[in-house]
Amino acid sequence: AQSVTQPDIHITVSEGASLELRCNYSYGATPYLFWYVQSPGQGLQLLLKYFSGDTLVQGIKGFEAEFKRSQSSFNLRKPSVHWSDAAEYFCAVVLRSGGSYIPTFGRGTSLIVHP
Amino acid sequence: NAGVTQTPKFQVLKTGQSMTLQCAQDMNHNSMYWYQQDPGMGLRLIYYSASEGTTDKGEVPNGYNVSRLNKREFSLRLESAAPSQTSVYFCASSESRMQVGANVLTFGAGSRLTVL
């Protein structure tokens, strides 16, 4: 089945440390990939997206992600984490179903930032 | 800059009661969605509306109905609430479901529903 997997339920990092959140997808065709962030008590906000072209994409808040077709991955990275980055992060893939494109989300990774 | 507005933000129901969650967007988006969020489960699509006048089932539609009242509004109804429907519900919208490049979702703040 076509799906998106986030292997890590929780990630804990110290403020100032680097961060990598993993996302793997299972999809036969070229995927359209997204990362969203959810701050406590809020809705989701788009961090970045990949449709085609350069496999390293830049997003808001200093985040970037790299699409690796050979590994079926779209990992999110940040070189130096700030306390305000503590949130839930969701990877999403847009899958084609008939004539529609359906956003499907991973289960999320909760980021905890220690001072 | 209201974006996507959901009401109510919180609701407590008894088993068997009915209620409607309201959602409105002011971005002139064509497509609207209802997602259910439970801890460790991510967001699961309940129903979506590709355009005004159309609705389709998502991954978890059982126990829910929807109405696309007009281009702005998309409501979710629970006819007979069950404790298993205790969850946080998110409404989202996008410019057009049919064009993946335009399929970036804008989310509301969520509605937390508890069924006793």
Tab-separated table of C-alpha atoms in Angstrom:
chain	number	residue	atom	x	y	z
A	1	ALA	CA	0.000	0.000	0.000
A	2	GLN	CA	1.087	3.524	-0.644
A	3	SER	CA	2.077	5.190	2.615
A	4	VAL	CA	4.394	7.492	4.457
A	5	THR	CA	6.365	6.421	7.535
A	6	GLN	CA	7.970	8.457	10.254
A	7	PRO	CA	10.048	5.943	12.230
A	8	ASP	CA	10.672	8.146	15.270
A	9	ILE	CA	7.762	8.924	17.581
A	10	HIS	CA	9.852	11.225	19.789
A	11	ILE	CA	13.172	13.004	19.255
A	12	THR	CA	14.990	14.856	22.017
A	13	VAL	CA	17.762	17.330	21.237
A	14	SER	CA	19.576	20.057	23.097
A	15	GLU	CA	19.133	23.648	22.052
A	16	GLY	CA	21.787	24.537	19.487
A	17	ALA	CA	22.262	20.942	18.338
A	18	SER	CA	21.524	19.765	14.834
A	19	LEU	CA	18.327	17.929	13.977
A	20	GLU	CA	17.258	15.321	11.462
A	21	LEU	CA	13.722	13.919	11.319
A	22	ARG	CA	13.191	10.894	9.132
A	23	CYS	CA	10.461	10.288	6.593
A	24	ASN	CA	10.130	7.334	4.236
A	25	TYR	CA	7.467	6.838	1.626
A	26	SER	CA	6.140	3.907	-0.270
A	27	TYR	CA	4.886	5.004	-3.652
A	28	GLY	CA	5.464	3.780	-7.165
A	29	ALA	CA	5.540	7.063	-9.012
A	30	THR	CA	7.274	10.366	-8.381
A	31	PRO	CA	5.920	11.578	-5.077
A	32	TYR	CA	4.978	15.056	-4.030
A	33	LEU	CA	6.320	15.531	-0.511
A	34	PHE	CA	5.638	17.972	2.286
A	35	TRP	CA	6.684	18.697	5.847
A	36	TYR	CA	4.238	20.398	8.205
A	37	VAL	CA	4.754	21.575	11.785
A	38	GLN	CA	2.146	21.674	14.531
A	39	SER	CA	2.792	23.818	17.572
A	40	PRO	CA	0.912	22.889	20.755
A	41	GLY	CA	-2.796	23.631	20.460
A	42	GLN	CA	-2.459	24.855	16.897
A	43	GLY	CA	-3.241	23.665	13.421
A	44	LEU	CA	-0.555	22.545	10.989
A	45	GLN	CA	1.683	24.944	9.100
A	46	LEU	CA	3.638	24.158	5.932
A	47	LEU	CA	7.415	24.073	6.407
A	48	LEU	CA	8.473	23.082	2.897
A	49	LYS	CA	7.524	21.021	-0.115
A	50	TYR	CA	9.139	19.051	-2.929
A	51	PHE	CA	7.581	18.583	-6.327
A	52	SER	CA	10.532	18.245	-8.714
A	53	GLY	CA	13.943	19.684	-9.559
A	54	ASP	CA	16.610	20.345	-6.946
A	55	THR	CA	16.403	17.572	-4.386
A	56	LEU	CA	17.455	19.860	-1.522
A	57	VAL	CA	14.642	22.213	-0.649
A	58	GLN	CA	14.652	25.120	1.741
A	59	GLY	CA	11.748	25.993	3.964
A	60	ILE	CA	10.716	28.450	6.597
A	61	LYS	CA	12.309	28.805	10.030
A	62	GLY	CA	15.704	27.578	8.785
A	63	PHE	CA	14.551	24.067	7.900
A	64	GLU	CA	15.605	22.114	4.841
A	65	ALA	CA	14.820	18.670	3.477
A	66	GLU	CA	16.491	16.378	0.990
A	67	PHE	CA	14.676	14.044	-1.372
A	68	LYS	CA	16.552	10.792	-1.981
A	69	ARG	CA	14.800	8.613	-4.508
A	70	SER	CA	17.165	5.671	-3.974
A	71	GLN	CA	16.270	5.571	-0.289
A	72	SER	CA	12.613	6.613	-0.677
A	73	SER	CA	13.277	9.278	1.911
A	74	PHE	CA	12.558	12.944	2.527
A	75	ASN	CA	14.342	13.799	5.767
A	76	LEU	CA	13.962	17.143	7.482
A	77	ARG	CA	17.044	18.881	8.861
A	78	LYS	CA	18.015	21.956	10.804
A	79	PRO	CA	21.614	22.835	11.697
A	80	SER	CA	20.854	24.484	15.039
A	81	VAL	CA	17.636	23.907	16.936
A	82	HIS	CA	15.920	26.645	18.941
A	83	TRP	CA	13.655	26.048	21.930
A	84	SER	CA	10.743	27.388	19.873
A	85	ASP	CA	11.145	24.469	17.440
A	86	ALA	CA	9.602	22.107	20.004
A	87	ALA	CA	6.500	20.860	18.189
A	88	GLU	CA	5.010	17.936	16.299
A	89	TYR	CA	6.332	17.423	12.782
A	90	PHE	CA	4.409	15.648	10.059
A	91	CYS	CA	5.637	14.344	6.761
A	92	ALA	CA	3.003	14.115	4.047
A	93	VAL	CA	2.844	12.689	0.565
A	94	VAL	CA	0.305	13.618	-2.042
A	95	LEU	CA	-0.908	10.473	-3.737
A	96	ARG	CA	-2.804	10.313	-6.976
A	97	SER	CA	-6.141	8.515	-6.771
A	98	GLY	CA	-8.082	8.608	-9.981
A	99	GLY	CA	-8.127	12.217	-11.040
A	100	SER	CA	-7.476	13.576	-7.580
A	101	TYR	CA	-4.407	14.126	-5.472
A	102	ILE	CA	-4.903	13.100	-1.850
A	103	PRO	CA	-2.655	14.386	0.966
A	104	THR	CA	-1.680	11.487	3.262
A	105	PHE	CA	0.157	12.092	6.509
A	106	GLY	CA	2.664	10.151	8.554
A	107	ARG	CA	2.031	9.593	12.243
A	108	GLY	CA	4.224	12.479	13.289
A	109	THR	CA	7.431	12.989	15.281
A	110	SER	CA	7.352	14.926	18.508
A	111	LEU	CA	10.419	17.134	18.965
A	112	ILE	CA	11.537	17.910	22.500
A	113	VAL	CA	14.188	20.583	22.956
A	114	HIS	CA	16.263	20.683	26.124
A	115	PRO	CA	17.841	23.979	27.202
B	1	ASN	CA	-6.227	37.171	7.722
B	2	ALA	CA	-8.709	34.701	9.192
B	3	GLY	CA	-7.746	31.801	6.882
B	4	VAL	CA	-9.640	28.702	8.045
B	5	THR	CA	-12.008	29.120	10.982
B	6	GLN	CA	-13.450	26.193	12.908
B	7	THR	CA	-16.193	26.223	15.498
B	8	PRO	CA	-16.545	25.152	18.216
B	9	LYS	CA	-13.021	24.797	19.596
B	10	PHE	CA	-14.162	22.445	22.348
B	11	GLN	CA	-17.255	20.284	22.751
B	12	VAL	CA	-18.340	17.578	25.159
B	13	LEU	CA	-21.094	15.212	24.082
B	14	LYS	CA	-22.863	12.243	25.553
B	15	THR	CA	-22.995	8.989	23.641
B	16	GLY	CA	-25.768	9.114	21.063
B	17	GLN	CA	-25.958	12.890	20.809
B	18	SER	CA	-25.464	14.628	17.491
B	19	MET	CA	-23.507	17.726	16.600
B	20	THR	CA	-22.041	19.616	13.675
B	21	LEU	CA	-18.559	21.029	13.384
B	22	GLN	CA	-18.430	24.143	11.262
B	23	CYS	CA	-15.591	25.218	9.000
B	24	ALA	CA	-15.236	28.329	6.860
B	25	GLN	CA	-12.364	29.632	4.736
B	26	ASP	CA	-11.933	33.085	3.270
B	27	MET	CA	-9.160	32.343	0.758
B	28	ASN	CA	-11.421	31.436	-2.166
B	29	HIS	CA	-10.051	27.888	-2.097
B	30	ASN	CA	-11.788	25.245	-4.149
B	31	SER	CA	-10.995	22.170	-2.051
B	32	MET	CA	-11.753	21.496	1.601
B	33	TYR	CA	-10.996	18.585	3.911
B	34	TRP	CA	-11.785	17.153	7.331
B	35	TYR	CA	-9.047	15.271	9.172
B	36	GLN	CA	-9.124	13.377	12.458
B	37	GLN	CA	-6.064	13.484	14.729
B	38	ASP	CA	-5.420	10.979	17.490
B	39	PRO	CA	-2.154	10.554	19.449
B	40	GLY	CA	0.319	8.456	17.507
B	41	MET	CA	-2.009	8.131	14.520
B	42	GLY	CA	-1.187	11.250	12.550
B	43	LEU	CA	-3.974	12.832	10.566
B	44	ARG	CA	-6.507	10.628	8.887
B	45	LEU	CA	-8.746	11.955	6.160
B	46	ILE	CA	-12.455	11.667	6.945
B	47	TYR	CA	-14.060	13.405	3.978
B	48	TYR	CA	-13.038	15.907	1.369
B	49	SER	CA	-14.711	18.198	-1.113
B	50	ALA	CA	-12.819	18.797	-4.336
B	51	SER	CA	-15.096	21.645	-5.290
B	52	GLU	CA	-18.402	23.210	-4.366
B	53	GLY	CA	-21.164	20.654	-4.737
B	54	THR	CA	-18.992	17.546	-4.459
B	55	THR	CA	-17.918	15.423	-1.504
B	56	ASP	CA	-15.983	12.170	-1.259
B	57	LYS	CA	-15.064	9.697	1.443
B	58	GLY	CA	-11.584	9.547	2.830
B	59	GLU	CA	-9.849	6.920	4.936
B	60	VAL	CA	-12.205	6.945	7.959
B	61	PRO	CA	-15.703	8.162	6.935
B	62	ASN	CA	-17.858	5.832	9.055
B	63	GLY	CA	-20.028	7.665	11.569
B	64	TYR	CA	-19.699	11.030	9.828
B	65	ASN	CA	-21.496	13.064	7.201
B	66	VAL	CA	-20.437	16.257	5.496
B	67	SER	CA	-22.031	19.153	3.672
B	68	ARG	CA	-20.317	21.582	1.330
B	69	LEU	CA	-22.756	24.409	1.920
B	70	ASN	CA	-21.063	26.809	-0.490
B	71	LYS	CA	-17.516	27.525	-1.605
B	72	ARG	CA	-16.567	28.904	1.804
B	73	GLU	CA	-18.155	26.423	4.182
B	74	PHE	CA	-17.698	22.696	4.802
B	75	SER	CA	-19.386	21.122	7.825
B	76	LEU	CA	-18.851	17.768	9.521
B	77	ARG	CA	-21.763	16.084	11.289
B	78	LEU	CA	-21.804	13.320	13.856
B	79	GLU	CA	-25.299	11.846	13.834
B	80	SER	CA	-24.898	9.587	16.881
B	81	ALA	CA	-21.662	10.239	18.734
B	82	ALA	CA	-19.631	7.362	20.145
B	83	PRO	CA	-16.704	7.433	22.596
B	84	SER	CA	-14.441	6.212	19.763
B	85	GLN	CA	-15.030	9.569	18.081
B	86	THR	CA	-13.290	11.424	20.879
B	87	SER	CA	-10.585	13.197	18.932
B	88	VAL	CA	-9.295	16.465	17.553
B	89	TYR	CA	-10.782	17.417	14.212
B	90	PHE	CA	-9.037	19.657	11.718
B	91	CYS	CA	-10.522	21.376	8.746
B	92	ALA	CA	-8.205	22.338	5.895
B	93	SER	CA	-8.476	23.935	2.490
B	94	SER	CA	-6.396	24.186	-0.677
B	95	GLU	CA	-6.633	26.019	-3.950
B	96	SER	CA	-7.375	22.976	-6.055
B	97	ARG	CA	-7.305	19.294	-5.431
B	98	MET	CA	-6.751	18.529	-9.086
B	99	GLN	CA	-3.466	20.425	-9.335
B	100	VAL	CA	-0.889	19.019	-7.016
B	101	GLY	CA	1.213	22.147	-7.141
B	102	ALA	CA	-1.705	24.023	-5.683
B	103	ASN	CA	-2.441	21.376	-3.096
B	104	VAL	CA	-0.743	23.009	-0.115
B	105	LEU	CA	-3.117	22.735	2.803
B	106	THR	CA	-4.110	25.584	5.105
B	107	PHE	CA	-5.400	24.283	8.425
B	108	GLY	CA	-7.791	25.567	11.015
B	109	ALA	CA	-6.862	25.541	14.705
B	110	GLY	CA	-8.828	22.374	15.404
B	111	SER	CA	-11.906	21.296	17.314
B	112	ARG	CA	-11.438	19.055	20.333
B	113	LEU	CA	-14.384	16.722	20.810
B	114	THR	CA	-14.975	14.504	23.847
B	115	VAL	CA	-17.724	11.886	23.818
B	116	LEU	CA	-18.650	10.476	27.222
